PDB file of C-alpha atoms in Angstrom:
ATOM      1  CA  MET A 399      38.678  14.153 -24.822  1.00 91.00           C
ATOM      2  CA  VAL A 400      38.239  11.812 -27.795  1.00 93.00           C
ATOM      3  CA  ASN A 401      40.052   8.693 -26.599  1.00 96.00           C
ATOM      4  CA  SER A 402      41.674   7.166 -23.537  1.00 97.00           C
ATOM      5  CA  GLY A 403      44.023   4.294 -22.906  1.00 97.00           C
ATOM      6  CA  ALA A 404      45.936   2.581 -20.136  1.00 97.00           C
ATOM      7  CA  GLY A 405      48.765   0.132 -19.712  1.00 95.00           C
ATOM      8  CA  ASN A 406      51.685  -1.335 -17.817  1.00 92.00           C
ATOM      9  CA  ALA A 407      49.238  -3.453 -15.777  1.00 92.00           C
ATOM     10  CA  GLY A 408      46.632  -6.169 -15.997  1.00 93.00           C
ATOM     11  CA  ILE A 409      43.905  -3.753 -17.070  1.00 95.00           C
ATOM     12  CA  ALA A 410      40.471  -4.087 -15.437  1.00 94.00           C
ATOM     13  CA  SER A 411      38.789  -0.913 -16.745  1.00 95.00           C
ATOM     14  CA  ILE A 412      39.289   2.218 -18.825  1.00 97.00           C
ATOM     15  CA  THR A 413      36.513   4.806 -18.862  1.00 96.00           C
ATOM     16  CA  PRO A 414      36.018   8.525 -19.546  1.00 96.00           C
ATOM     17  CA  LEU A 415      35.172  10.958 -16.772  1.00 95.00           C
ATOM     18  CA  PRO A 416      31.493  12.000 -16.768  1.00 92.00           C
ATOM     19  CA  ASP A 417      32.265  15.365 -18.389  1.00 92.00           C
ATOM     20  CA  PHE A 418      34.701  13.844 -20.921  1.00 93.00           C
ATOM     21  CA  THR A 419      37.604  16.006 -19.749  1.00 93.00           C
ATOM     22  CA  GLY A 420      39.781  13.029 -18.800  1.00 95.00           C
ATOM     23  CA  ALA A 421      39.723   9.323 -18.014  1.00 97.00           C
ATOM     24  CA  SER A 422      40.200   6.830 -15.204  1.00 95.00           C
ATOM     25  CA  ALA A 423      41.512   3.281 -15.242  1.00 95.00           C
ATOM     26  CA  THR A 424      42.041   0.391 -12.856  1.00 94.00           C
ATOM     27  CA  GLY A 425      44.403  -2.551 -13.052  1.00 92.00           C
ATOM     28  CA  ARG A 426      46.710  -4.969 -11.308  1.00 90.00           C
ATOM     29  CA  LEU A 427      50.321  -3.785 -11.369  1.00 88.00           C
ATOM     30  CA  ARG A 428      52.697  -6.062 -13.259  1.00 80.00           C
ATOM     31  CA  SER A 429      55.432  -5.643 -10.679  1.00 75.00           C
ATOM     32  CA  ALA A 430      55.638  -5.329  -6.905  1.00 71.00           C
ATOM     33  CA  ALA A 431      58.561  -2.929  -7.229  1.00 69.00           C
ATOM     34  CA  ALA A 432      58.277   0.380  -5.416  1.00 68.00           C
ATOM     35  CA  ARG A 433      58.219   2.297  -8.694  1.00 75.00           C
ATOM     36  CA  ALA A 434      55.580   0.155 -10.436  1.00 84.00           C
ATOM     37  CA  PHE A 435      52.807   2.241 -11.972  1.00 91.00           C
ATOM     38  CA  LEU A 436      49.604   2.207 -14.020  1.00 93.00           C
ATOM     39  CA  GLU A 437      49.837   4.530 -17.023  1.00 94.00           C
ATOM     40  CA  ILE A 438      46.778   6.430 -18.319  1.00 97.00           C
ATOM     41  CA  VAL A 439      46.755   8.373 -21.597  1.00 96.00           C
ATOM     42  CA  VAL A 440      44.052  10.650 -23.031  1.00 96.00           C
ATOM     43  CA  GLY A 441      43.783  12.039 -26.561  1.00 94.00           C
ATOM     44  CA  CYS A 442      42.249  15.441 -27.201  1.00 91.00           C
ATOM     45  CA  LEU A 443      41.222  17.288 -30.376  1.00 83.00           C
ATOM     46  CA  PRO A 444      39.660  20.722 -30.943  1.00 82.00           C
ATOM     47  CA  GLN A 445      35.948  20.439 -31.726  1.00 78.00           C
ATOM     48  CA  SER A 446      36.598  22.170 -35.060  1.00 77.00           C
ATOM     49  CA  GLN A 447      38.662  19.173 -36.234  1.00 77.00           C
ATOM     50  CA  VAL A 448      36.002  16.545 -35.519  1.00 78.00           C
ATOM     51  CA  PRO A 449      33.052  16.534 -37.946  1.00 72.00           C
ATOM     52  CA  GLY A 450      29.723  16.691 -36.094  1.00 71.00           C
ATOM     53  CA  VAL A 451      31.087  17.105 -32.573  1.00 71.00           C
ATOM     54  CA  SER A 452      30.299  20.832 -32.451  1.00 62.00           C
ATOM     55  CA  SER A 453      26.803  20.284 -33.845  1.00 61.00           C
ATOM     56  CA  ALA A 454      23.567  19.367 -32.126  1.00 58.00           C
ATOM     57  CA  ARG A 455      24.077  15.774 -33.298  1.00 66.00           C
ATOM     58  CA  TRP A 456      26.818  15.094 -30.728  1.00 84.00           C
ATOM     59  CA  ILE A 457      25.468  13.041 -27.823  1.00 88.00           C
ATOM     60  CA  SER A 458      26.701  10.705 -25.115  1.00 92.00           C
ATOM     61  CA  ARG A 459      25.072   7.467 -23.995  1.00 94.00           C
ATOM     62  CA  THR A 460      25.519   5.358 -20.862  1.00 95.00           C
ATOM     63  CA  GLU A 461      24.036   1.977 -19.938  1.00 94.00           C
ATOM     64  CA  THR A 462      24.398  -0.426 -17.001  1.00 94.00           C
ATOM     65  CA  PHE A 463      24.852  -4.204 -17.288  1.00 94.00           C
ATOM     66  CA  PHE A 464      24.510  -6.874 -14.594  1.00 92.00           C
ATOM     67  CA  SER A 465      26.538  -9.942 -13.684  1.00 88.00           C
ATOM     68  CA  ASP A 466      25.958 -13.494 -14.809  1.00 88.00           C
ATOM     69  CA  ALA A 467      26.326 -16.370 -12.342  1.00 84.00           C
ATOM     70  CA  GLN A 468      30.113 -16.511 -12.885  1.00 86.00           C
ATOM     71  CA  GLY A 469      30.763 -12.804 -12.333  1.00 87.00           C
ATOM     72  CA  SER A 470      31.191 -11.877 -15.989  1.00 90.00           C
ATOM     73  CA  ARG A 471      29.520  -8.840 -17.497  1.00 91.00           C
ATOM     74  CA  ARG A 472      29.181  -7.850 -21.146  1.00 94.00           C
ATOM     75  CA  GLY A 473      27.431  -4.965 -22.827  1.00 96.00           C
ATOM     76  CA  VAL A 474      27.192  -2.843 -25.957  1.00 97.00           C
ATOM     77  CA  VAL A 475      26.047   0.787 -26.013  1.00 97.00           C
ATOM     78  CA  SER A 476      24.822   1.713 -29.501  1.00 97.00           C
ATOM     79  CA  CYS A 477      24.855   5.149 -31.090  1.00 96.00           C
ATOM     80  CA  PRO A 478      21.834   6.607 -32.908  1.00 93.00           C
ATOM     81  CA  SER A 479      21.495   5.906 -36.607  1.00 93.00           C
ATOM     82  CA  GLY A 480      23.889   7.988 -38.670  1.00 91.00           C
ATOM     83  CA  THR A 481      26.412   8.474 -35.889  1.00 92.00           C
ATOM     84  CA  ARG A 482      29.536   6.632 -34.806  1.00 94.00           C
ATOM     85  CA  ALA A 483      31.136   5.903 -31.442  1.00 96.00           C
ATOM     86  CA  PHE A 484      34.323   7.399 -30.020  1.00 95.00           C
ATOM     87  CA  GLY A 485      35.867   8.319 -26.665  1.00 95.00           C
ATOM     88  CA  GLY A 486      34.018   5.609 -24.743  1.00 97.00           C
ATOM     89  CA  GLY A 487      34.870   3.079 -22.071  1.00 97.00           C
ATOM     90  CA  GLY A 488      33.566   1.012 -19.208  1.00 96.00           C
ATOM     91  CA  SER A 489      34.136   0.337 -15.530  1.00 95.00           C
ATOM     92  CA  PHE A 490      32.775  -1.736 -12.666  1.00 93.00           C
ATOM     93  CA  ARG A 491      30.661   0.012 -10.022  1.00 93.00           C
ATOM     94  CA  THR A 492      29.606  -0.968  -6.522  1.00 91.00           C
ATOM     95  CA  PRO A 493      25.885  -1.028  -5.561  1.00 92.00           C
ATOM     96  CA  GLN A 494      26.472   2.467  -4.113  1.00 92.00           C
ATOM     97  CA  GLY A 495      27.780   3.714  -7.474  1.00 88.00           C
ATOM     98  CA  ALA A 496      31.423   4.042  -6.413  1.00 87.00           C
ATOM     99  CA  PRO A 497      34.283   2.811  -8.632  1.00 87.00           C
ATOM    100  CA  SER A 498      35.084  -0.833  -7.912  1.00 88.00           C
ATOM    101  CA  THR A 499      38.401  -2.062  -6.597  1.00 81.00           C
ATOM    102  CA  LYS A 500      37.429  -5.706  -7.211  1.00 80.00           C
ATOM    103  CA  GLY A 501      37.155  -5.705 -10.980  1.00 69.00           C
ATOM    104  CA  ASN A 502      40.012  -7.988 -11.888  1.00 78.00           C
ATOM    105  CA  ALA A 503      39.813  -8.631 -15.635  1.00 90.00           C
ATOM    106  CA  MET A 504      38.928  -6.856 -18.879  1.00 96.00           C
ATOM    107  CA  TYR A 505      38.474  -8.939 -22.020  1.00 96.00           C
ATOM    108  CA  SER A 506      37.268  -6.206 -24.383  1.00 97.00           C
ATOM    109  CA  ASN A 507      36.860  -2.444 -24.269  1.00 98.00           C
ATOM    110  CA  GLY A 508      36.549  -0.542 -27.507  1.00 98.00           C
ATOM    111  CA  VAL A 509      34.582   0.608 -30.483  1.00 97.00           C
ATOM    112  CA  THR A 510      32.520  -2.137 -32.144  1.00 97.00           C
ATOM    113  CA  ALA A 511      33.707  -3.602 -35.444  1.00 96.00           C
ATOM    114  CA  ASP A 512      31.124  -1.579 -37.389  1.00 96.00           C
ATOM    115  CA  GLY A 513      32.001   1.632 -35.515  1.00 97.00           C
ATOM    116  CA  THR A 514      28.471   2.368 -34.323  1.00 97.00           C
ATOM    117  CA  GLY A 515      28.775   1.427 -30.646  1.00 97.00           C
ATOM    118  CA  TRP A 516      31.034   0.709 -27.698  1.00 98.00           C
ATOM    119  CA  THR A 517      31.498  -2.773 -26.253  1.00 97.00           C
ATOM    120  CA  MET A 518      33.097  -4.104 -23.093  1.00 97.00           C
ATOM    121  CA  MET A 519      33.319  -7.433 -21.338  1.00 96.00           C
ATOM    122  CA  GLY A 520      35.033  -8.126 -18.036  1.00 94.00           C
ATOM    123  CA  HIS A 521      34.913  -9.987 -14.764  1.00 92.00           C
ATOM    124  CA  SER A 522      34.529  -8.880 -11.147  1.00 90.00           C
ATOM    125  CA  SER A 523      34.740 -11.121  -8.110  1.00 88.00           C
ATOM    126  CA  SER A 524      31.725  -9.316  -6.618  1.00 89.00           C
ATOM    127  CA  LEU A 525      28.431 -10.445  -8.168  1.00 90.00           C
ATOM    128  CA  SER A 526      26.674  -7.320  -6.863  1.00 91.00           C
ATOM    129  CA  GLU A 527      28.787  -4.958  -8.952  1.00 92.00           C
ATOM    130  CA  THR A 528      27.591  -3.653 -12.302  1.00 93.00           C
ATOM    131  CA  LEU A 529      29.370  -2.770 -15.527  1.00 95.00           C
ATOM    132  CA  VAL A 530      28.730   0.808 -16.690  1.00 96.00           C
ATOM    133  CA  ILE A 531      29.576   1.571 -20.334  1.00 97.00           C
ATOM    134  CA  THR A 532      29.657   5.076 -21.817  1.00 97.00           C
ATOM    135  CA  THR A 533      30.312   6.376 -25.325  1.00 97.00           C
ATOM    136  CA  GLN A 534      30.219   9.602 -27.271  1.00 95.00           C
ATOM    137  CA  CYS A 535      28.504   9.662 -30.656  1.00 94.00           C
ATOM    138  CA  ALA A 536      28.768  12.014 -33.651  1.00 91.00           C
ATOM    139  CA  PRO A 537      28.264  11.752 -37.437  1.00 89.00           C
ATOM    140  CA  LEU A 538      31.999  11.443 -38.352  1.00 88.00           C
ATOM    141  CA  PRO A 539      31.431  11.398 -42.152  1.00 83.00           C
ATOM    142  CA  GLY A 540      33.614   8.899 -43.976  1.00 86.00           C
ATOM    143  CA  ALA A 541      34.746   7.160 -40.788  1.00 92.00           C
ATOM    144  CA  HIS A 542      35.763   3.503 -40.783  1.00 95.00           C
ATOM    145  CA  VAL A 543      37.197   0.992 -38.306  1.00 97.00           C
ATOM    146  CA  ALA A 544      40.656  -0.440 -38.938  1.00 97.00           C
ATOM    147  CA  GLN A 545      41.437  -3.820 -37.380  1.00 97.00           C
ATOM    148  CA  ALA A 546      44.484  -5.991 -36.853  1.00 97.00           C
ATOM    149  CA  HIS A 547      44.987  -9.152 -34.829  1.00 97.00           C
ATOM    150  CA  VAL A 548      47.594 -11.659 -33.730  1.00 97.00           C
ATOM    151  CA  PRO A 549      47.126 -15.172 -32.262  1.00 96.00           C
ATOM    152  CA  LEU A 550      48.127 -15.505 -28.618  1.00 96.00           C
ATOM    153  CA  PRO A 551      50.199 -18.556 -27.654  1.00 93.00           C
ATOM    154  CA  ASN A 552      48.898 -20.955 -25.025  1.00 90.00           C
ATOM    155  CA  ASN A 553      51.869 -19.992 -22.864  1.00 89.00           C
ATOM    156  CA  PRO A 554      50.017 -18.062 -20.135  1.00 85.00           C
ATOM    157  CA  ILE A 555      52.626 -15.292 -19.833  1.00 86.00           C
ATOM    158  CA  ALA A 556      53.825 -14.906 -23.447  1.00 91.00           C
ATOM    159  CA  GLU A 557      52.938 -11.324 -24.367  1.00 95.00           C
ATOM    160  CA  LYS A 558      52.018 -10.207 -27.901  1.00 97.00           C
ATOM    161  CA  ILE A 559      51.532  -6.718 -29.340  1.00 97.00           C
ATOM    162  CA  VAL A 560      49.383  -5.629 -32.294  1.00 97.00           C
ATOM    163  CA  HIS A 561      48.817  -2.248 -33.976  1.00 97.00           C
ATOM    164  CA  ALA A 562      45.760  -1.274 -36.050  1.00 97.00           C
ATOM    165  CA  PRO A 563      46.814   1.692 -38.241  1.00 97.00           C
ATOM    166  CA  CYS A 564      44.515   4.162 -39.965  1.00 96.00           C
ATOM    167  CA  THR A 565      44.752   4.771 -43.722  1.00 92.00           C
ATOM    168  CA  PRO A 566      47.356   7.446 -44.551  1.00 91.00           C
ATOM    169  CA  GLY A 567      45.660  10.853 -44.474  1.00 89.00           C
ATOM    170  CA  ASP A 568      43.051   9.745 -41.947  1.00 90.00           C
ATOM    171  CA  THR A 569      43.098  10.567 -38.236  1.00 89.00           C
ATOM    172  CA  MET A 570      42.593   8.048 -35.444  1.00 93.00           C
ATOM    173  CA  ILE A 571      39.925   9.381 -33.110  1.00 94.00           C
ATOM    174  CA  SER A 572      39.384   6.354 -30.883  1.00 96.00           C
ATOM    175  CA  GLY A 573      39.997   2.645 -30.592  1.00 97.00           C
ATOM    176  CA  GLY A 574      40.150  -0.310 -28.299  1.00 98.00           C
ATOM    177  CA  VAL A 575      40.954  -3.935 -27.623  1.00 98.00           C
ATOM    178  CA  TYR A 576      39.181  -7.287 -27.959  1.00 97.00           C
ATOM    179  CA  LEU A 577      40.289 -10.729 -26.825  1.00 97.00           C
ATOM    180  CA  SER A 578      38.548 -13.084 -29.219  1.00 96.00           C
ATOM    181  CA  ARG A 579      37.993 -16.722 -30.092  1.00 95.00           C
ATOM    182  CA  SER A 580      38.158 -17.756 -33.732  1.00 92.00           C
ATOM    183  CA  ASP A 581      34.351 -17.456 -33.943  1.00 93.00           C
ATOM    184  CA  GLY A 582      34.492 -13.781 -32.923  1.00 91.00           C
ATOM    185  CA  THR A 583      33.148 -14.109 -29.382  1.00 92.00           C
ATOM    186  CA  GLU A 584      35.102 -12.729 -26.425  1.00 93.00           C
ATOM    187  CA  GLN A 585      37.691 -14.961 -24.835  1.00 94.00           C
ATOM    188  CA  GLN A 586      39.263 -14.784 -21.397  1.00 93.00           C
ATOM    189  CA  GLY A 587      42.844 -13.620 -21.061  1.00 95.00           C
ATOM    190  CA  GLY A 588      44.683 -10.520 -19.985  1.00 95.00           C
ATOM    191  CA  VAL A 589      44.903  -7.049 -21.524  1.00 97.00           C
ATOM    192  CA  LEU A 590      48.168  -5.352 -20.558  1.00 96.00           C
ATOM    193  CA  ASP A 591      48.057  -2.235 -22.763  1.00 97.00           C
ATOM    194  CA  SER A 592      45.439  -0.433 -24.861  1.00 98.00           C
ATOM    195  CA  PHE A 593      46.777   2.887 -26.161  1.00 94.00           C
ATOM    196  CA  PRO A 594      46.505   5.425 -28.970  1.00 94.00           C
ATOM    197  CA  GLY A 595      49.684   5.622 -30.999  1.00 87.00           C
ATOM    198  CA  ALA A 596      51.251   6.063 -34.442  1.00 73.00           C
ATOM    199  CA  GLU A 597      47.950   7.117 -36.088  1.00 87.00           C
ATOM    200  CA  GLY A 598      46.266   3.955 -34.924  1.00 96.00           C
ATOM    201  CA  TRP A 599      45.642   1.853 -31.823  1.00 98.00           C
ATOM    202  CA  ILE A 600      48.196  -0.365 -30.053  1.00 98.00           C
ATOM    203  CA  VAL A 601      47.318  -3.204 -27.688  1.00 98.00           C
ATOM    204  CA  SER A 602      49.165  -5.984 -25.896  1.00 97.00           C
ATOM    205  CA  GLY A 603      47.909  -9.018 -24.043  1.00 97.00           C
ATOM    206  CA  ILE A 604      48.391 -12.583 -22.872  1.00 96.00           C
ATOM    207  CA  SER A 605      46.207 -15.685 -23.105  1.00 94.00           C
ATOM    208  CA  HIS A 606      46.490 -16.838 -19.470  1.00 92.00           C
ATOM    209  CA  GLY A 607      46.699 -20.281 -21.089  1.00 92.00           C
ATOM    210  CA  PHE A 608      43.226 -20.202 -22.682  1.00 92.00           C
ATOM    211  CA  PRO A 609      43.340 -21.837 -26.129  1.00 92.00           C
ATOM    212  CA  ASP A 610      41.974 -20.337 -29.360  1.00 94.00           C
ATOM    213  CA  THR A 611      42.695 -16.753 -28.296  1.00 95.00           C
ATOM    214  CA  LYS A 612      43.573 -13.854 -30.564  1.00 96.00           C
ATOM    215  CA  LEU A 613      44.375 -10.274 -29.619  1.00 98.00           C
ATOM    216  CA  VAL A 614      42.490  -7.683 -31.686  1.00 98.00           C
ATOM    217  CA  ALA A 615      43.217  -3.959 -31.990  1.00 98.00           C
ATOM    218  CA  LEU A 616      40.559  -1.622 -33.406  1.00 98.00           C
ATOM    219  CA  ALA A 617      40.870   2.016 -34.504  1.00 98.00           C
ATOM    220  CA  GLN A 618      38.026   4.395 -35.413  1.00 97.00           C
ATOM    221  CA  CYS A 619      39.499   6.499 -38.241  1.00 95.00           C
ATOM    222  CA  PHE A 620      38.104   9.580 -39.978  1.00 88.00           C
ATOM    223  CA  LEU A 621      39.064  12.328 -42.429  1.00 82.00           C
ATOM    224  CA  PRO A 622      39.668  15.529 -40.450  1.00 76.00           C
ATOM    225  CA  ALA A 623      37.418  18.523 -41.155  1.00 66.00           C
ATOM    226  CA  GLY A 624      38.955  21.345 -43.165  1.00 59.00           C
TER     227      GLY A 624
END
């Protein structure tokens, strides 16, 4: 599993399973209809198509981050020098280590702008819960991060969509979403979708009425082996 996404809800977390064979996500359904659903997507590639993944330089890293006084949590898990991040994610955990059902907002969850780590910020109503962030790391020669963004209107429910495409000939291995102020710091709002698609990464979101909010899509792109 090299990437995972989720949508059709107010997303609170997207994270890989511990053995990287799948992913889990949590969110608040956008509709109370009987057929409302949370969609989860995973992307998979053979090891032979991902430079460095089949070598001894592939590793995974996980770190835990604690709440501030307002219930927000933010963290970055960095890869070793010479490697780049992919297939990561984050989720809220109870003090007993179980997946949280109280995490109610995700403001960022994706590869960092320089491609060397995984970042997430979110909010849980329980101050005792922690944010656990995981990423995979591998050399990925020639990889780069594509970005695209769109301003979000102050209208709290006006949804926008943005797509960060890879350069033609490159393959998207992973990506993510970032709600940002104009100075680059995370901003509150709502992430509704964060998915792989069309050789890039597609995200949608709303501002919840917070001013100076832009929706950023990021895609980790690389030249396939062979």
